[in-house]
Coordinates of C-alpha atoms in Angstrom, one line a residue:
M1 CA 3.4 20.0 -12.8
R2 CA 6.9 18.6 -12.7
R3 CA 6.5 18.1 -9.0
V4 CA 4.2 15.1 -9.8
L5 CA 7.4 13.2 -10.9
D6 CA 9.1 13.8 -7.6
T7 CA 9.2 10.6 -5.6
A8 CA 9.2 12.6 -2.4
V9 CA 5.4 13.3 -2.8
R10 CA 4.5 9.7 -3.5
A11 CA 3.5 8.9 0.1
D12 CA 1.0 11.7 0.2
P13 CA 0.3 13.2 -3.3
Y14 CA -3.2 14.5 -2.5
P15 CA -2.3 18.0 -1.5
L16 CA -0.5 18.4 -4.8
W17 CA -3.4 16.9 -6.8
N18 CA -5.9 19.2 -5.0
G19 CA -3.7 22.2 -5.7
I20 CA -3.5 21.4 -9.5
R21 CA -7.3 20.9 -9.6
E22 CA -7.9 24.3 -8.0
H23 CA -6.1 25.9 -11.0
G24 CA -8.4 24.3 -13.5
P25 CA -7.2 22.9 -16.8
V26 CA -3.4 23.4 -17.2
W27 CA -1.7 23.5 -20.6
L28 CA 1.8 22.2 -20.9
D29 CA 4.4 22.6 -23.8
G30 CA 4.2 20.1 -26.6
G31 CA 0.4 19.9 -27.0
V32 CA -0.5 18.5 -23.5
V33 CA -3.5 19.5 -21.4
V34 CA -4.0 18.4 -17.8
F35 CA -7.6 17.8 -16.6
S36 CA -8.2 17.3 -12.9
S37 CA -11.9 18.0 -12.2
H38 CA -14.4 15.2 -12.1
A39 CA -16.5 16.7 -14.9
H40 CA -13.5 17.1 -17.2
C41 CA -12.1 13.6 -16.6
A42 CA -15.4 11.9 -16.9
E43 CA -16.2 13.7 -20.2
V44 CA -12.9 12.6 -21.7
L45 CA -13.2 9.0 -20.6
R46 CA -16.7 8.8 -22.1
S47 CA -15.6 10.2 -25.5
P48 CA -14.9 7.6 -28.2
A49 CA -12.6 10.1 -29.8
A50 CA -10.3 10.2 -26.8
H51 CA -7.9 7.4 -27.7
A52 CA -5.9 5.4 -25.1
V53 CA -2.2 6.3 -25.0
V54 CA 0.3 3.6 -24.1
P55 CA 3.5 4.5 -25.9
P56 CA 6.1 1.8 -26.5
A57 CA 8.6 1.4 -23.6
G58 CA 11.3 4.0 -23.9
C59 CA 9.5 5.9 -26.7
P60 CA 8.3 9.3 -25.4
V61 CA 4.9 10.5 -26.6
P62 CA 5.7 12.7 -29.7
H63 CA 5.7 16.4 -29.0
G64 CA 3.3 18.4 -31.0
R65 CA -0.3 17.4 -31.9
T66 CA 0.4 14.2 -33.7
P67 CA -2.7 11.9 -33.8
L68 CA -2.0 8.4 -32.7
P69 CA -3.9 5.2 -33.5
D70 CA -6.2 4.0 -30.7
A71 CA -4.9 1.2 -28.5
P72 CA -7.7 -1.4 -29.0
G73 CA -6.7 -3.9 -26.4
V74 CA -8.7 -2.7 -23.5
R75 CA -11.9 -2.2 -25.7
E76 CA -11.7 -5.7 -27.1
A77 CA -10.8 -7.2 -23.7
S78 CA -13.7 -5.4 -22.0
A79 CA -16.2 -6.7 -24.6
L80 CA -14.9 -10.3 -24.1
A81 CA -14.8 -9.9 -20.3
R82 CA -18.5 -9.0 -20.3
R83 CA -19.3 -12.2 -22.1
V84 CA -17.2 -14.6 -20.1
L85 CA -17.0 -13.2 -16.5
T86 CA -20.5 -14.5 -15.7
P87 CA -21.9 -14.8 -12.2
E88 CA -21.1 -18.5 -12.3
V89 CA -17.5 -17.8 -13.2
L90 CA -17.1 -15.1 -10.5
A91 CA -18.7 -17.5 -8.0
G92 CA -15.9 -20.0 -8.8
V93 CA -13.3 -17.3 -8.5
E94 CA -14.7 -16.3 -5.1
E95 CA -14.6 -19.9 -3.8
F96 CA -11.0 -20.2 -5.0
L97 CA -9.8 -16.9 -3.6
R98 CA -11.5 -17.5 -0.2
G99 CA -9.3 -20.6 0.2
R100 CA -6.2 -18.8 -1.1
V101 CA -6.7 -15.8 1.3
D102 CA -7.0 -18.2 4.2
D103 CA -3.9 -20.1 3.1
L104 CA -1.9 -16.9 3.0
L105 CA -3.0 -15.8 6.4
D106 CA -2.3 -19.3 7.8
S107 CA 1.2 -19.0 6.4
V108 CA 2.1 -16.0 8.5
A109 CA 0.1 -16.7 11.6
A110 CA 3.0 -18.3 13.5
R111 CA 5.2 -15.2 13.3
G112 CA 2.4 -12.9 14.5
R113 CA 2.9 -10.2 11.9
L114 CA 2.0 -9.7 8.2
E115 CA 3.7 -7.8 5.4
A116 CA 0.5 -7.0 3.6
V117 CA 2.0 -6.3 0.2
T118 CA 4.2 -9.4 -0.3
D119 CA 2.3 -11.9 2.0
L120 CA -1.3 -11.0 0.9
A121 CA -1.8 -8.4 -1.9
Y122 CA 0.6 -9.6 -4.6
P123 CA -0.1 -13.3 -4.6
L124 CA -3.9 -13.0 -5.1
P125 CA -4.4 -11.3 -8.5
V126 CA -2.0 -13.5 -10.5
A127 CA -3.5 -16.6 -8.7
A128 CA -7.0 -15.7 -9.8
I129 CA -5.8 -15.1 -13.4
C130 CA -4.0 -18.5 -13.5
R131 CA -7.1 -20.2 -12.2
L132 CA -9.3 -18.6 -14.8
F133 CA -7.1 -19.6 -17.7
G134 CA -6.1 -23.1 -16.4
L135 CA -2.4 -22.2 -15.9
P136 CA -0.6 -24.2 -13.2
R137 CA 0.3 -22.6 -9.9
T138 CA 4.0 -23.0 -10.7
E139 CA 3.5 -20.2 -13.3
E140 CA 2.4 -17.6 -10.7
T141 CA 5.8 -16.4 -9.7
R142 CA 7.0 -16.1 -13.3
L143 CA 4.0 -14.1 -14.3
H144 CA 4.3 -11.8 -11.3
R145 CA 7.9 -11.0 -12.2
L146 CA 6.8 -10.3 -15.8
A147 CA 4.0 -8.0 -14.7
M148 CA 5.9 -5.8 -12.2
P149 CA 8.1 -3.9 -14.7
L150 CA 5.1 -3.3 -17.0
S151 CA 3.4 -1.2 -14.3
R152 CA 5.5 1.8 -15.4
M153 CA 4.2 1.9 -19.0
W154 CA 1.6 4.5 -17.9
E155 CA 4.1 6.9 -16.4
P156 CA 3.5 10.5 -17.5
H157 CA 7.2 11.6 -17.9
P158 CA 7.1 11.9 -21.7
A159 CA 4.0 14.2 -21.5
V160 CA 5.2 16.2 -18.5
D161 CA 8.8 16.9 -19.4
G162 CA 9.6 14.9 -22.6
T163 CA 11.8 12.4 -20.9
E164 CA 11.7 8.6 -20.8
A165 CA 10.3 7.2 -17.6
P166 CA 12.7 5.3 -15.4
G167 CA 13.0 1.6 -16.0
G168 CA 12.4 1.7 -19.7
A169 CA 15.0 -1.0 -20.5
E170 CA 13.6 -3.4 -18.0
Q171 CA 10.1 -2.7 -19.3
R172 CA 11.1 -3.5 -22.8
R173 CA 12.6 -6.8 -21.7
A174 CA 9.5 -7.7 -19.8
Q175 CA 7.3 -6.7 -22.7
A176 CA 9.3 -8.9 -25.1
A177 CA 9.2 -11.8 -22.7
L178 CA 5.4 -11.5 -22.2
D179 CA 4.9 -11.2 -26.0
G180 CA 6.8 -14.5 -26.4
Y181 CA 4.8 -16.1 -23.5
V182 CA 1.5 -15.2 -25.0
A183 CA 2.5 -16.3 -28.5
E184 CA 3.6 -19.7 -27.1
L185 CA 0.2 -20.0 -25.4
V186 CA -1.7 -19.3 -28.6
E187 CA 0.5 -21.8 -30.5
R188 CA 0.5 -24.5 -28.0
R189 CA -3.0 -24.3 -26.5
G190 CA -5.2 -22.5 -29.0
D191 CA -8.4 -21.4 -27.2
D192 CA -8.1 -24.4 -24.8
V193 CA -7.9 -23.2 -21.2
G194 CA -7.9 -26.7 -19.8
Q195 CA -9.5 -27.0 -16.4
G196 CA -9.6 -23.2 -16.0
L197 CA -12.8 -21.6 -14.7
L198 CA -13.4 -20.0 -18.1
A199 CA -13.5 -23.4 -19.9
P200 CA -17.3 -24.1 -19.5
V201 CA -18.4 -20.6 -20.6
L202 CA -16.0 -20.5 -23.5
A203 CA -17.3 -23.8 -24.7
S204 CA -21.0 -22.7 -24.4
L205 CA -20.7 -19.3 -26.2
P206 CA -22.9 -19.0 -29.3
P207 CA -21.5 -18.4 -32.8
G208 CA -18.9 -15.7 -32.5
R209 CA -16.8 -17.7 -30.1
P210 CA -13.5 -15.8 -29.5
T211 CA -10.4 -16.8 -31.3
A212 CA -7.3 -18.2 -29.6
R213 CA -5.7 -14.8 -30.0
Q214 CA -8.6 -13.0 -28.3
V215 CA -8.7 -15.4 -25.4
W216 CA -5.0 -15.0 -24.6
E217 CA -5.1 -11.2 -25.3
L218 CA -7.7 -11.1 -22.5
F219 CA -5.3 -13.0 -20.3
R220 CA -2.6 -10.4 -21.2
E221 CA -4.8 -7.5 -20.5
L222 CA -5.9 -8.8 -17.1
L223 CA -2.2 -9.5 -16.2
V224 CA -0.8 -6.2 -17.4
S225 CA -3.5 -3.9 -16.3
G226 CA -5.0 -5.9 -13.5
H227 CA -2.2 -7.6 -11.5
E228 CA -0.4 -4.5 -10.2
S229 CA -3.5 -2.3 -9.9
T230 CA -5.4 -5.0 -7.9
A231 CA -2.4 -5.7 -5.6
A232 CA -2.3 -1.9 -4.9
L233 CA -6.1 -1.9 -4.2
L234 CA -5.7 -4.8 -1.7
S235 CA -2.8 -3.2 0.1
N236 CA -4.5 0.2 0.1
T237 CA -7.6 -1.5 1.6
V238 CA -5.5 -2.9 4.5
M239 CA -4.0 0.5 5.0
A240 CA -7.4 2.1 5.2
L241 CA -8.6 -0.4 7.8
L242 CA -5.5 0.3 9.9
R243 CA -6.1 4.1 9.7
A244 CA -9.8 3.8 10.5
P245 CA -10.5 1.3 13.4
H246 CA -14.1 2.3 13.4
V247 CA -14.4 1.1 9.8
L248 CA -12.6 -2.2 10.6
D249 CA -15.0 -2.8 13.5
A250 CA -17.9 -2.1 11.2
V251 CA -16.7 -4.8 8.8
R252 CA -16.4 -7.2 11.7
R253 CA -19.9 -6.5 12.7
E254 CA -21.3 -6.6 9.1
P255 CA -19.1 -8.3 6.5
G256 CA -21.4 -6.9 3.7
Y257 CA -20.1 -3.4 4.5
A258 CA -16.8 -4.4 2.9
E259 CA -18.2 -3.6 -0.5
Q260 CA -18.7 0.0 0.4
V261 CA -15.2 0.1 2.0
V262 CA -13.6 -1.1 -1.2
E263 CA -15.5 1.5 -3.3
E264 CA -14.3 4.2 -1.0
V265 CA -10.7 3.0 -1.3
L266 CA -11.1 3.2 -5.0
R267 CA -12.3 6.8 -4.7
A268 CA -10.0 8.1 -2.0
D269 CA -6.8 6.2 -2.7
P270 CA -7.0 4.8 -6.2
P271 CA -4.3 2.6 -7.7
F272 CA -4.4 4.5 -11.0
Q273 CA -3.7 8.1 -10.0
L274 CA -3.8 9.3 -13.6
L275 CA -4.5 8.2 -17.2
Q276 CA -3.5 9.5 -20.6
R277 CA -5.7 10.0 -23.6
R278 CA -5.0 11.5 -27.1
A279 CA -7.6 13.5 -29.0
A280 CA -8.3 11.8 -32.3
E281 CA -10.3 14.9 -33.5
D282 CA -11.1 18.3 -32.2
L283 CA -13.0 18.0 -28.9
D284 CA -15.0 20.2 -26.6
V285 CA -14.4 19.1 -23.0
C286 CA -16.9 20.9 -20.9
G287 CA -16.2 24.1 -22.8
V288 CA -12.5 23.6 -23.2
R289 CA -11.4 23.4 -26.9
V290 CA -8.9 20.5 -27.3
P291 CA -7.3 20.3 -30.8
A292 CA -6.9 17.0 -32.5
G293 CA -3.7 15.3 -31.5
T294 CA -3.6 16.8 -28.0
T295 CA -2.4 14.6 -25.2
M296 CA -4.8 14.8 -22.2
L297 CA -3.5 13.9 -18.7
L298 CA -6.5 12.9 -16.5
L299 CA -5.7 13.3 -12.8
L300 CA -8.2 10.7 -11.5
A301 CA -6.9 11.1 -7.9
A302 CA -7.7 14.8 -8.0
A303 CA -11.1 14.3 -9.7
H304 CA -12.1 11.9 -7.0
R305 CA -11.6 14.6 -4.4
D306 CA -13.4 17.2 -6.3
P307 CA -15.6 19.1 -3.8
G308 CA -18.2 19.4 -6.5
L309 CA -18.6 15.6 -6.4
R310 CA -19.3 15.3 -2.6
P311 CA -18.8 17.4 0.5
A312 CA -15.7 16.8 2.6
A313 CA -14.1 14.9 -0.3
D314 CA -10.8 14.4 1.5
V315 CA -12.5 12.4 4.3
F316 CA -12.5 8.6 4.0
A317 CA -16.2 7.8 4.6
P318 CA -17.5 4.5 3.2
G319 CA -21.2 4.5 2.5
S320 CA -21.5 8.3 2.2
G321 CA -23.7 7.9 -0.9
A322 CA -21.2 9.1 -3.5
D323 CA -18.8 6.2 -3.6
G324 CA -19.9 5.1 -7.1
G325 CA -18.8 8.4 -8.6
H326 CA -15.2 7.4 -8.9
L327 CA -13.5 6.8 -12.2
A328 CA -11.0 4.2 -11.0
F329 CA -12.0 1.7 -13.7
G330 CA -12.6 4.2 -16.5
L331 CA -15.9 4.7 -18.4
G332 CA -17.4 3.7 -21.7
D333 CA -16.1 1.0 -24.0
R334 CA -12.7 1.0 -22.3
F335 CA -14.1 0.2 -18.9
C336 CA -11.5 -2.0 -17.1
P337 CA -12.1 -5.7 -18.0
G338 CA -10.9 -6.8 -14.6
A339 CA -13.1 -4.6 -12.5
P340 CA -15.3 -7.5 -11.2
L341 CA -12.2 -9.5 -10.2
A342 CA -10.6 -6.5 -8.5
R343 CA -13.7 -5.7 -6.5
L344 CA -14.1 -9.3 -5.5
A345 CA -10.6 -9.6 -4.3
G346 CA -10.8 -6.3 -2.4
R347 CA -14.0 -7.4 -0.7
L348 CA -12.5 -10.8 0.4
V349 CA -9.3 -9.3 1.7
C350 CA -11.3 -6.6 3.6
V351 CA -13.6 -9.1 5.3
R352 CA -10.9 -11.7 6.2
F353 CA -8.4 -9.2 7.4
A354 CA -11.0 -7.7 9.7
Q355 CA -12.2 -11.1 10.9
R356 CA -8.9 -13.0 11.4
V357 CA -6.2 -10.5 12.3
A358 CA -6.5 -9.6 16.0
A359 CA -5.7 -6.0 17.0
P360 CA -3.8 -5.1 13.8
R361 CA -1.5 -2.1 14.0
F362 CA 1.3 -0.5 12.0
A363 CA 4.6 -2.2 12.7
T364 CA 6.7 0.7 11.3
G365 CA 6.2 4.4 11.4
T366 CA 6.1 5.1 7.6
P367 CA 4.9 2.6 5.0
S368 CA 7.0 2.7 1.9
Y369 CA 5.8 3.3 -1.7
R370 CA 7.1 2.3 -5.0
P371 CA 8.2 5.2 -7.2
N372 CA 5.4 4.9 -9.8
V373 CA 3.4 8.1 -10.5
A374 CA 0.5 6.8 -12.5
L375 CA 0.0 3.3 -11.0
R376 CA 0.8 4.1 -7.3
G377 CA 1.2 1.3 -4.8
L378 CA 2.9 0.4 -1.6
R379 CA 6.2 -1.3 -1.6
A380 CA 5.8 -2.7 2.0
L381 CA 3.2 -2.5 4.7
W382 CA 4.2 -4.3 7.9
V383 CA 1.4 -5.1 10.3
D384 CA 1.7 -6.4 13.9
A385 CA -1.1 -8.4 15.4
D386 CA -2.0 -10.0 18.7
G387 CA -2.8 -13.2 16.8
F388 CA -4.7 -14.7 14.0
S389 CA -8.1 -16.4 14.2
G390 CA -8.6 -19.8 12.6
R391 CA -9.8 -20.3 9.0
D392 CA -13.0 -22.1 10.1
L393 CA -14.5 -18.8 11.0
P394 CA -17.6 -18.3 8.8
W395 CA -17.1 -15.5 6.2
D396 CA -20.5 -14.0 6.6
R397 CA -20.8 -14.2 10.4
P398 CA -20.9 -10.8 12.2
L399 CA -18.3 -10.6 15.0
P400 CA -18.3 -8.4 18.1
P401 CA -15.8 -5.5 18.3
P402 CA -12.3 -6.7 19.6
R403 CA -11.4 -6.0 23.2
T404 CA -8.1 -4.4 22.2
S405 CA -8.3 -1.0 20.6
L406 CA -6.2 -0.3 17.5
S407 CA -3.4 2.2 17.2
L408 CA -3.8 5.2 14.9
S409 CA -0.5 6.8 16.1
E410 CA 1.7 5.1 13.5
G411 CA 1.9 4.8 9.8
R412 CA -0.1 7.9 9.0
A413 CA 0.6 8.7 5.3
S414 CA -2.7 9.8 3.7

């Protein structure tokens, strides 16, 4: 299991995940069990007695079976998100993001190449969050810098070998800065999101309107859990299109196919490779007895490639009929509150990249990855192109296949 911490496997961790899954549940020292089949992971995620584990930065999960209080943030944020992310709000986000995607592609068109992570994937999630909550565009860079170090809070080092994950000091500073930022918003703005897209729906909620703290805790949850993971989804989607020219051509011919492509990226190359849960009471997980206090590592990336879920599970095949079986957003009352926003951004990037970037191909031999184990994402993905089409191209118009074939010979890192 300690191999999962080795940065050398980050570019292609899937043979390792598959090997762990073939051994079934694995027990580690210190009251830790590793689940890697789809059935085991889904059972834990559905259980209300499987509490979320997000230890404070720099504080390893205690060894031994010590029950921890549940982390309620995701549950509360999910409940509020279901109330406020209405079809009308999401339509407003889509209109905004369409313009921002085109702006970003316009900004790199002159140089004829695109760095998909910095130029496209990273700017979009924080822009959508700011638009929802009425924060000025000038805040986007600041919030991006706050969110990046927090992506390591889910690292499994404490559970795997009892050590602190790298970057603990930076994470603590970022957490303190974000705490101060949110407290200032609560104090200065209350539940007022100004001209944000959430303003009309917040004003129209029936009795039981969320408090200022709940509004800005939803903002925090979307930023902490959604910014990095959505950026990873977007860059992974671009990677998938580069590796599979037939899929890119299919999106060009039928933009609606992008939804299936995004679901398959979430299954085959998910941002969150693993999650942690702590048993609040004795559990039976598909016949495996789990004592109260046990830490459960859920290898989602292994579960998604479980041959019991679908045949040829290692093959990237959008629309195969089993895309929806992934666990990328969790299950139950902790279902990711930002899932509709992530899916929307993924679909828009998939469509516009296919439509506007002519003959895209890997610009370097090996895309680079950040060192994160749990929330895995690209550090850089350079794409060369023959050119960029104009932004006046209709989003929903089918296009013929390009005349120039795409290259599969470079950048292979599945």
